[in-house]
PDB file of C-alpha atoms in Angstrom:
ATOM      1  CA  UNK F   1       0.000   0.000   0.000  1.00  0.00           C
ATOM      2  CA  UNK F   2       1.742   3.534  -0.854  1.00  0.00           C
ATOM      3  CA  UNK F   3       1.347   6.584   1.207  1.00  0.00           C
ATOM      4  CA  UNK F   4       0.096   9.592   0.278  1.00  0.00           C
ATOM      5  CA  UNK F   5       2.433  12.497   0.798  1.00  0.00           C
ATOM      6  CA  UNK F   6       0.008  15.669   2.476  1.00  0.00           C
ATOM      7  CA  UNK F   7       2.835  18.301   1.645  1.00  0.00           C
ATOM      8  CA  UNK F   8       2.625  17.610  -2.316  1.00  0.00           C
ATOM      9  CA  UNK F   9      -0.983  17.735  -2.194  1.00  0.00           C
ATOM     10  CA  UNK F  10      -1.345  20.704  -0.482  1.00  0.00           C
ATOM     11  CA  UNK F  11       1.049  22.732  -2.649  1.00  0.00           C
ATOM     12  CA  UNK F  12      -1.247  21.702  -6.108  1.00  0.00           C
ATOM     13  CA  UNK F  13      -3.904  22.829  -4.360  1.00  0.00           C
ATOM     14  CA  UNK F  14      -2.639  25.926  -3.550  1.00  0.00           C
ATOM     15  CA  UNK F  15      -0.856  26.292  -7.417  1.00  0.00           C
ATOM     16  CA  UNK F  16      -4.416  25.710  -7.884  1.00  0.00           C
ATOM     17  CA  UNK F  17      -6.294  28.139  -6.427  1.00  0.00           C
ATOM     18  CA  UNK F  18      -3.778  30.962  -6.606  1.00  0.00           C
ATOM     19  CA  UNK F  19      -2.834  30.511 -10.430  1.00  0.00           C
ATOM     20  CA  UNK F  20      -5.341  27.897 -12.277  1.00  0.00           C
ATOM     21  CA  UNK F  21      -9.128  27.292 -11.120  1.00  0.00           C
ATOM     22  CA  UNK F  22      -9.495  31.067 -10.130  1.00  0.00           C
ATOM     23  CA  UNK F  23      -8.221  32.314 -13.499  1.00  0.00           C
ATOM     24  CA  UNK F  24     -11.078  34.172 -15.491  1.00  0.00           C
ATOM     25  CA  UNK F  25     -11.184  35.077 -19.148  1.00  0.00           C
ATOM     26  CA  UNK F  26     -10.236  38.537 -20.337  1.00  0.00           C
ATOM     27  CA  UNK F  27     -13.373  40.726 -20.737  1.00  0.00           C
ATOM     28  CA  UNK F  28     -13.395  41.750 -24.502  1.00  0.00           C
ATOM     29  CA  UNK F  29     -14.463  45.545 -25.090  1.00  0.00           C
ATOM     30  CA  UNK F  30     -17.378  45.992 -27.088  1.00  0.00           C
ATOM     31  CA  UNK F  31     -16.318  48.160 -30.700  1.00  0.00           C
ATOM     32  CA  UNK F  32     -17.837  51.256 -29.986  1.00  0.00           C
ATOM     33  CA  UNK F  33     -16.516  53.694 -32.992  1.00  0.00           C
ATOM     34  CA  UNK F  34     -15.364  57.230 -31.643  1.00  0.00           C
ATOM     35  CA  UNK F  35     -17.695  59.914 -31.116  1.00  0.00           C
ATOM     36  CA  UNK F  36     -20.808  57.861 -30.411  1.00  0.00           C
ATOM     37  CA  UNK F  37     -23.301  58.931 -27.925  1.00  0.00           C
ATOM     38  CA  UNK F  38     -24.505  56.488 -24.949  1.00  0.00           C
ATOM     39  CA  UNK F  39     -28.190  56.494 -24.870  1.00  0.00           C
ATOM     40  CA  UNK F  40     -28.653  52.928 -22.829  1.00  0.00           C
ATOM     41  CA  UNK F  41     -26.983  50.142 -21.861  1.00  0.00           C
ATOM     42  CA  UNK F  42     -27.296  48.606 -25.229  1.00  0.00           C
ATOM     43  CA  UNK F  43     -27.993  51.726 -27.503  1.00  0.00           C
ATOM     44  CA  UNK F  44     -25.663  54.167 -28.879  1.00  0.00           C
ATOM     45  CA  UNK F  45     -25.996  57.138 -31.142  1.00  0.00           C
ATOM     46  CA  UNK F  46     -23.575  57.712 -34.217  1.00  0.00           C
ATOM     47  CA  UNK F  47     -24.012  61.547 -35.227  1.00  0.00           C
ATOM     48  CA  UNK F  48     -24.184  62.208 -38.959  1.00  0.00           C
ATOM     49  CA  UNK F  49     -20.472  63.389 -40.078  1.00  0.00           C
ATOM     50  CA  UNK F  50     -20.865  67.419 -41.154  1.00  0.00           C
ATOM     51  CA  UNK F  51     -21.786  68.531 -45.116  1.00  0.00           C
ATOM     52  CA  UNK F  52     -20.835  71.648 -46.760  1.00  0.00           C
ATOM     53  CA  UNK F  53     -24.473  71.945 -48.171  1.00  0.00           C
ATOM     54  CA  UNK F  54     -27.975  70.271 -48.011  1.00  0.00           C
ATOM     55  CA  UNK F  55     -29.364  69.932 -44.626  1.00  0.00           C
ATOM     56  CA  UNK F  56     -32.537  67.873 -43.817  1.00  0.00           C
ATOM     57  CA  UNK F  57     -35.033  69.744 -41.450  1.00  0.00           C
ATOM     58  CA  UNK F  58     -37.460  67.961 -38.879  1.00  0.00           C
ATOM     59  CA  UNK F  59     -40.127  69.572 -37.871  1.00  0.00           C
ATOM     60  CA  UNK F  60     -42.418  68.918 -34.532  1.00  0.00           C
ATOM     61  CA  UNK F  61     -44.471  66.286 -36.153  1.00  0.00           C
ATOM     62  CA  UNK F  62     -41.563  64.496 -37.765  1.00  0.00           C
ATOM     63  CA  UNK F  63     -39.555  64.902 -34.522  1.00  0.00           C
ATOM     64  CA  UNK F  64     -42.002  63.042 -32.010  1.00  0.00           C
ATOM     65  CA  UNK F  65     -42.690  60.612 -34.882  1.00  0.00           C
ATOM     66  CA  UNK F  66     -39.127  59.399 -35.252  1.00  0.00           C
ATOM     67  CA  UNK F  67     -39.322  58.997 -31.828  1.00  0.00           C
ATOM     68  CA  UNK F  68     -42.273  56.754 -31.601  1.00  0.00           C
ATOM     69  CA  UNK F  69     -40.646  54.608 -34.284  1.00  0.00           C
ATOM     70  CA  UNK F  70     -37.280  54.873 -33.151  1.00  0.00           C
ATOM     71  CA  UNK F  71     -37.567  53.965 -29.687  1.00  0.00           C
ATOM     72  CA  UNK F  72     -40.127  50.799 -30.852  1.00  0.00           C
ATOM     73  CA  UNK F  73     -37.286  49.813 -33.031  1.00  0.00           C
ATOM     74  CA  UNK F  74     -34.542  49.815 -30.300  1.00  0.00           C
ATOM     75  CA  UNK F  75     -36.631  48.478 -27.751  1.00  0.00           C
ATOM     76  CA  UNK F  76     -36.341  51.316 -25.334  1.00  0.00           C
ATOM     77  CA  UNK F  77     -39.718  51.272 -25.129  1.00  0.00           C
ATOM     78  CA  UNK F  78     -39.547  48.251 -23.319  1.00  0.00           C
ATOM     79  CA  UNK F  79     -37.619  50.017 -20.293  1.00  0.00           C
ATOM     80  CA  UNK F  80     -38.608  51.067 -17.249  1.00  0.00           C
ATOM     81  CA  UNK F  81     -40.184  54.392 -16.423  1.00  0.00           C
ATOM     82  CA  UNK F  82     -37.132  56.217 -15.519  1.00  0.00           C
ATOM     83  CA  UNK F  83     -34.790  54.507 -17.474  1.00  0.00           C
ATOM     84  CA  UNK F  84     -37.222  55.109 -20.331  1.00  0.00           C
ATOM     85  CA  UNK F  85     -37.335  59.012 -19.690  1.00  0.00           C
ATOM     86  CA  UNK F  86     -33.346  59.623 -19.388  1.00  0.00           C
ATOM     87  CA  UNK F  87     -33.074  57.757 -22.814  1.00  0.00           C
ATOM     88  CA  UNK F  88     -35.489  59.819 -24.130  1.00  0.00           C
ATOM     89  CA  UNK F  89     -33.928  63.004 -22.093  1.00  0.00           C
ATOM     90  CA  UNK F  90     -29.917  61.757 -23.307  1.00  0.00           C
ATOM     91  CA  UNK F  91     -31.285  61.892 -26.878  1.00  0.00           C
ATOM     92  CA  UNK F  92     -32.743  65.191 -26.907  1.00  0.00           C
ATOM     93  CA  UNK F  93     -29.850  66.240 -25.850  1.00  0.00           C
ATOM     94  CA  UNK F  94     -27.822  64.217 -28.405  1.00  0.00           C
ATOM     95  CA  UNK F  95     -26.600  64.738 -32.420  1.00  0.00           C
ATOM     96  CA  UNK F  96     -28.963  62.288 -32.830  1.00  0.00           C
ATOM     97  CA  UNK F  97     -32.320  63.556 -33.746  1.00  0.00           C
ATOM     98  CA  UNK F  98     -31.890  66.071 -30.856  1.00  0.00           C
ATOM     99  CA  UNK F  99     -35.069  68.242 -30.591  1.00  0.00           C
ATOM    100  CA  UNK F 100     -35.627  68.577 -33.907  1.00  0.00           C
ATOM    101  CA  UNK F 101     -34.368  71.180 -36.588  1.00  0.00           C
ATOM    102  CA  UNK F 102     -31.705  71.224 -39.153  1.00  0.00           C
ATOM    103  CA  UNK F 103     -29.363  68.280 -39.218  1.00  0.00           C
ATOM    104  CA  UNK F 104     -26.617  66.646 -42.023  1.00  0.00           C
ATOM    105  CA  UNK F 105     -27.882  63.771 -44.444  1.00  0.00           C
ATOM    106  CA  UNK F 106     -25.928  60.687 -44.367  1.00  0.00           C
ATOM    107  CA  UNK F 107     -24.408  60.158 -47.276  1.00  0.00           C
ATOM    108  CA  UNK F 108     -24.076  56.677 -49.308  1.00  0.00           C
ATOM    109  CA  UNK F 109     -22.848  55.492 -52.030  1.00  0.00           C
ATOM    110  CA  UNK F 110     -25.108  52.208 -53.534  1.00  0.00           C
ATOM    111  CA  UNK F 111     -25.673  53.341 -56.865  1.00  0.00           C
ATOM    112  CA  UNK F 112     -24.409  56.898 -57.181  1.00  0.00           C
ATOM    113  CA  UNK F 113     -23.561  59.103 -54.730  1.00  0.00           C
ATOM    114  CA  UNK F 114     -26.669  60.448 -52.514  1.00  0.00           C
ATOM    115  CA  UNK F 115     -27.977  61.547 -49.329  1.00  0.00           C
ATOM    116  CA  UNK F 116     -30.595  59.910 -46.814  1.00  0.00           C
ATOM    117  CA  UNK F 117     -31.997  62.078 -44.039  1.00  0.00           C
ATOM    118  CA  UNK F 118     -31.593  59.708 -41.279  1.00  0.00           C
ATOM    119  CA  UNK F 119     -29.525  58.798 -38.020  1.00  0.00           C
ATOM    120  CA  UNK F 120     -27.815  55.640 -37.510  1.00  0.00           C
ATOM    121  CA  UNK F 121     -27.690  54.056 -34.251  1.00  0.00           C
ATOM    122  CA  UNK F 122     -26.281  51.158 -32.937  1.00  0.00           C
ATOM    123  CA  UNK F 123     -27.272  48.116 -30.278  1.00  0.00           C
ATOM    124  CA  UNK F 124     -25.399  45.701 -28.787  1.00  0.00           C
ATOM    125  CA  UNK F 125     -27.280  42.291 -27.003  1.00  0.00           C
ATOM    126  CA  UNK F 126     -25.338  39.141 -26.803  1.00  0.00           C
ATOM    127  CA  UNK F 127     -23.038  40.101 -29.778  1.00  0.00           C
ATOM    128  CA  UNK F 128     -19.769  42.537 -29.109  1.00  0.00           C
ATOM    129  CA  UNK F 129     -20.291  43.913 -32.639  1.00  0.00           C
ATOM    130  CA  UNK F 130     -22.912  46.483 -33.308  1.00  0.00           C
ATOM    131  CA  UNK F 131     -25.736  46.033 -35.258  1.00  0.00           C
ATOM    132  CA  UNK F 132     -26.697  49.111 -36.998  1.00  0.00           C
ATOM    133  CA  UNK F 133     -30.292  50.898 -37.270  1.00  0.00           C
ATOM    134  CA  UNK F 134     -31.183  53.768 -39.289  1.00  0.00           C
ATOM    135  CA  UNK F 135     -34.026  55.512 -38.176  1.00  0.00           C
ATOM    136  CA  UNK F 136     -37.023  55.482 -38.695  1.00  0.00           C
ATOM    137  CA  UNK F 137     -36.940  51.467 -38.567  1.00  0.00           C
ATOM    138  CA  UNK F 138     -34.320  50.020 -40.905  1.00  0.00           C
ATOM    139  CA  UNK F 139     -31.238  48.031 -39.828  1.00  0.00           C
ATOM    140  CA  UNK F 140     -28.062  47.213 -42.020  1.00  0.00           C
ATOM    141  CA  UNK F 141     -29.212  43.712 -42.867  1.00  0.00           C
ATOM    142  CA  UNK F 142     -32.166  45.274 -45.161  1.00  0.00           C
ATOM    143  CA  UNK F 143     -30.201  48.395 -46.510  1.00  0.00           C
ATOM    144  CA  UNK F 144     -27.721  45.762 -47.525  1.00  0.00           C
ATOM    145  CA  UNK F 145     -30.560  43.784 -49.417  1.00  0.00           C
ATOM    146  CA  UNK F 146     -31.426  47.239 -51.168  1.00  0.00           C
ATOM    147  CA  UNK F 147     -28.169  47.854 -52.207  1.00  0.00           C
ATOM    148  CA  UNK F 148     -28.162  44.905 -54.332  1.00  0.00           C
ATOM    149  CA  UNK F 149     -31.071  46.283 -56.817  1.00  0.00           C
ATOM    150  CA  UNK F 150     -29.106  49.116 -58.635  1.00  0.00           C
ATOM    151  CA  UNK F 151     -26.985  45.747 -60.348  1.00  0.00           C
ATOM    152  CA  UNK F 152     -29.993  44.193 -61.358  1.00  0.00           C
ATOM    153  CA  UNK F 153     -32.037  47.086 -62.937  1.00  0.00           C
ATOM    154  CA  UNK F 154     -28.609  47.750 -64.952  1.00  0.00           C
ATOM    155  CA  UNK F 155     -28.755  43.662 -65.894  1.00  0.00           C
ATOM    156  CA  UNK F 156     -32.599  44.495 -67.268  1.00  0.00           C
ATOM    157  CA  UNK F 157     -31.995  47.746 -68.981  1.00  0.00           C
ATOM    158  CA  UNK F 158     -29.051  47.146 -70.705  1.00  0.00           C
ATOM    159  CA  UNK F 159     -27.552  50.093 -68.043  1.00  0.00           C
ATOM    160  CA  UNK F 160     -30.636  52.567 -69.394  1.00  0.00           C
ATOM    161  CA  UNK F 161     -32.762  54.215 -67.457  1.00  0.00           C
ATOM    162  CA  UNK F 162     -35.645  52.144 -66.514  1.00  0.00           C
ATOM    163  CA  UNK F 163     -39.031  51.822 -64.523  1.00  0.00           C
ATOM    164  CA  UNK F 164     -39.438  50.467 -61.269  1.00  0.00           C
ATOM    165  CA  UNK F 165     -41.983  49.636 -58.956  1.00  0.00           C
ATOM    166  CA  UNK F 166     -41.654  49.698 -55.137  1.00  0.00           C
ATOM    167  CA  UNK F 167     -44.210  48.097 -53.217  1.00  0.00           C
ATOM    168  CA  UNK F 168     -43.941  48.592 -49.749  1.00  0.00           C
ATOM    169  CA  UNK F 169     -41.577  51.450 -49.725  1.00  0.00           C
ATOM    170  CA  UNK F 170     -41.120  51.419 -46.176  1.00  0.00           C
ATOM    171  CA  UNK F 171     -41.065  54.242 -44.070  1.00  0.00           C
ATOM    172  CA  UNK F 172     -37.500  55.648 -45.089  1.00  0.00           C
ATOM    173  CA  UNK F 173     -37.896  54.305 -49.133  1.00  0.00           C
ATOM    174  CA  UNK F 174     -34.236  52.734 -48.628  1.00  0.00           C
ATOM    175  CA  UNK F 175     -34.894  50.630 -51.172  1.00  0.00           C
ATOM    176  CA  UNK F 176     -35.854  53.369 -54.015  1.00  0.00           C
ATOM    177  CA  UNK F 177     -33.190  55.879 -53.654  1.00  0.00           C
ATOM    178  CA  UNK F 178     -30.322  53.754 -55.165  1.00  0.00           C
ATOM    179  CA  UNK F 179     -32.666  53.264 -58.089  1.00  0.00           C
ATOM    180  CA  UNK F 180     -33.343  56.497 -58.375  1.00  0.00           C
ATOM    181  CA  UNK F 181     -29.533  58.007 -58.015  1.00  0.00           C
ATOM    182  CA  UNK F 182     -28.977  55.893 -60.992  1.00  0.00           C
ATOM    183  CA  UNK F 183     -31.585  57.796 -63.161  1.00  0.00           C
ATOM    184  CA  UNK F 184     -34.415  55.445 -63.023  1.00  0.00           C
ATOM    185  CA  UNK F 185     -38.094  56.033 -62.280  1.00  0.00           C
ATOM    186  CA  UNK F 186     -39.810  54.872 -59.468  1.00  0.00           C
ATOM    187  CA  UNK F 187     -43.299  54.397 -58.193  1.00  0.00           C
ATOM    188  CA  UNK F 188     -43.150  54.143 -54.557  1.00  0.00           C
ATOM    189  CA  UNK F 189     -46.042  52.023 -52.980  1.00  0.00           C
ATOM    190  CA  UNK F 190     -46.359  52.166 -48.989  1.00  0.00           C
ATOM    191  CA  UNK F 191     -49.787  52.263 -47.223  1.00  0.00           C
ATOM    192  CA  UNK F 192     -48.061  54.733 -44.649  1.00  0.00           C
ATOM    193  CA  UNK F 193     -48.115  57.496 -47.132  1.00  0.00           C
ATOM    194  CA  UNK F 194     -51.729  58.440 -46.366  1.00  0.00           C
ATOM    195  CA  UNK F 195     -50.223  59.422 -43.717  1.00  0.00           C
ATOM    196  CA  UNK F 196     -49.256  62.767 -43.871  1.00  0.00           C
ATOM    197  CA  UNK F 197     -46.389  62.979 -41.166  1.00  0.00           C
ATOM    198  CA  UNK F 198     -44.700  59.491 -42.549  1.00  0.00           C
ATOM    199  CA  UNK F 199     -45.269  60.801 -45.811  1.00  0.00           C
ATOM    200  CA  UNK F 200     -43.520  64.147 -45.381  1.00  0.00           C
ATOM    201  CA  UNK F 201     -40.667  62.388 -43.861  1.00  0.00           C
ATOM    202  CA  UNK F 202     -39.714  60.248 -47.121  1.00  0.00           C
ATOM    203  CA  UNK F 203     -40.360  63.492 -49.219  1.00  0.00           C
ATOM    204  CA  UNK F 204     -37.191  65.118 -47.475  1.00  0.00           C
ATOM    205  CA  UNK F 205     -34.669  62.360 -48.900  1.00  0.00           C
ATOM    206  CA  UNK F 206     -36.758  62.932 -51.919  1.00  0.00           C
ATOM    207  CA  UNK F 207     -36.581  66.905 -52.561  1.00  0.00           C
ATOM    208  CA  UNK F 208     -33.139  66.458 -51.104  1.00  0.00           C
ATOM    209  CA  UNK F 209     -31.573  64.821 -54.076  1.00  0.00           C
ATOM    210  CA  UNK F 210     -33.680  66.892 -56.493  1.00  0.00           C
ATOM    211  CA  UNK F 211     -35.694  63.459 -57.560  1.00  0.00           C
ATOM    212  CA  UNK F 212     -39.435  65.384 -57.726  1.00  0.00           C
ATOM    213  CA  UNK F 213     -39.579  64.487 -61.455  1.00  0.00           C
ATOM    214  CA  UNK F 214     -38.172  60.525 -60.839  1.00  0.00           C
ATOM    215  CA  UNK F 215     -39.981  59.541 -57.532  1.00  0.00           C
ATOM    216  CA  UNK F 216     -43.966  59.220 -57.198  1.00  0.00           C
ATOM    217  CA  UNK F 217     -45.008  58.375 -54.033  1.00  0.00           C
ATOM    218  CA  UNK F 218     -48.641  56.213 -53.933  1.00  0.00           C
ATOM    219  CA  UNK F 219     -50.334  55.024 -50.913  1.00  0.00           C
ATOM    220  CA  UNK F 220     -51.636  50.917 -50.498  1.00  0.00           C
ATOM    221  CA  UNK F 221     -51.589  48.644 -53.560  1.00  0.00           C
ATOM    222  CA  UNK F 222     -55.577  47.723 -53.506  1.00  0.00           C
ATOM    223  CA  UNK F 223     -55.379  45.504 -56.989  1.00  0.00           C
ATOM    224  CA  UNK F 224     -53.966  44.442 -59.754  1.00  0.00           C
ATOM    225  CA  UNK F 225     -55.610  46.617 -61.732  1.00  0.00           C
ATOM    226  CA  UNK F 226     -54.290  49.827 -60.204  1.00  0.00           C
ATOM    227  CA  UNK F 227     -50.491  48.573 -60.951  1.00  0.00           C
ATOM    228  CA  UNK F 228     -51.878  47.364 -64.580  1.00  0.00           C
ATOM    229  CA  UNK F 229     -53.209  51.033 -64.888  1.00  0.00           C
ATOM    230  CA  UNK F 230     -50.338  52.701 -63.692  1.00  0.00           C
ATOM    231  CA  UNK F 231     -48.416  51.165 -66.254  1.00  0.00           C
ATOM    232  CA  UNK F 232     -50.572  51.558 -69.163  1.00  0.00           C
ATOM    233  CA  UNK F 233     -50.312  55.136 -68.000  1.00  0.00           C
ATOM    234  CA  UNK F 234     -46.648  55.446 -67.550  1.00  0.00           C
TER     235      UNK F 234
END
């Protein structure tokens, strides 16, 4: 029968606790880019960089509407009283929307060159990499989608200008305004438009760009024979 020797299993259980099984992982830093704004925990806001020219203006109607949609999107409605209130109170104060007023475009580049009046924000939940919203509801996976169509209306129209038709705009009309910085015509469909305050709010990316004579904006699609008709007309 051996013996066990105390002494040399008390020192690996000391090497143990001092050096092995208390060791925790590094805490990785989440990539906040510089200059962003902390409205929560999980949201930040990235102000728009400055422009020489061309400023989008937000009313008082526009204003509290972003924020309706905006904090639905981020889920700050979803916070407590208080905590709800200083998000709201941090973002007044913020580049970000602010109180409303004059504010830079941000400017992209799918398609040609041209500016969306918007604010980009970003939220963190399990993931250490952002995920980016635009306001008043889109996020970076769908502007990414939209990107995509300028390279297939060139495929269909031999590079041309063409016609297209955007059903379900959406309440920013990501989806249109690379079509339309490419010189192509759109008919943009979005039951939100007979509303007057969503409606106005599209229009500013719109006039922006100078795209009055390019960009129609319709409310609902009710039938087929109202797209048939629009075409016949067109």
């Amino acid at each position: 029968m051996s013996m066990v020797r105390p002494r040399a299993i008390f020192g690996r259980l000391i090497l143990c606790s001092l050096v092995l099984c208390s060791a925790k992982p590094s805490k990785r830093k989440r990539n906040i880019p510089h200059g962003a704004v902390k409205i929560s925990s999980d949201v930040y806001c990235v102000p728009n960089p400055p422009v020489s020219e061309g400023l989008c203006h937000y009313g008082p109607e526009v204003t509290q509407w972003l924020y309706d949609s905006a904090f639905q999107k981020l889920d700050l409605n979803k916070l407590k009283r208080k905590k709800r209130k200083k998000a709201k109170r941090i973002m007044e104060q913020s580049p970000c929307l602010g109180r409303g007023g004059d504010f830079p475009p941000v400017r992209r580049h799918a398609g040609y060159q041209y500016d969306v009046c918007t604010f980009q924000m970003l939220t963190f939940k399990d993931d250490l990499e952002p995920f980016k919203i635009f306001f008043p509801s889109d996020d970076q996976d769908k502007i990414v989608e939209c990107d995509v169509l300028p390279w297939l209306m060139r495929f269909a129209t031999d590079g041309t200008p063409g016609l297209a038709i955007d059903i379900g705009a959406g309440d920013s009309g990501s989806c249109s305004w690379p079509l339309l910085s490419e010189g192509h015509e759109v008919h943009m469909f979005e039951s939100g438009y007979a509303n007057a305050v969503e409606r106005s709010f599209v229009e500013l990316t719109r006039d922006l760009n100078e795209w009055q004579k390019k960009a129609t904006l319709h409310g609902a699609v009710t039938s087929d024979s109202y797209v048939e008709k629009l075409l016949e007309n067109t």
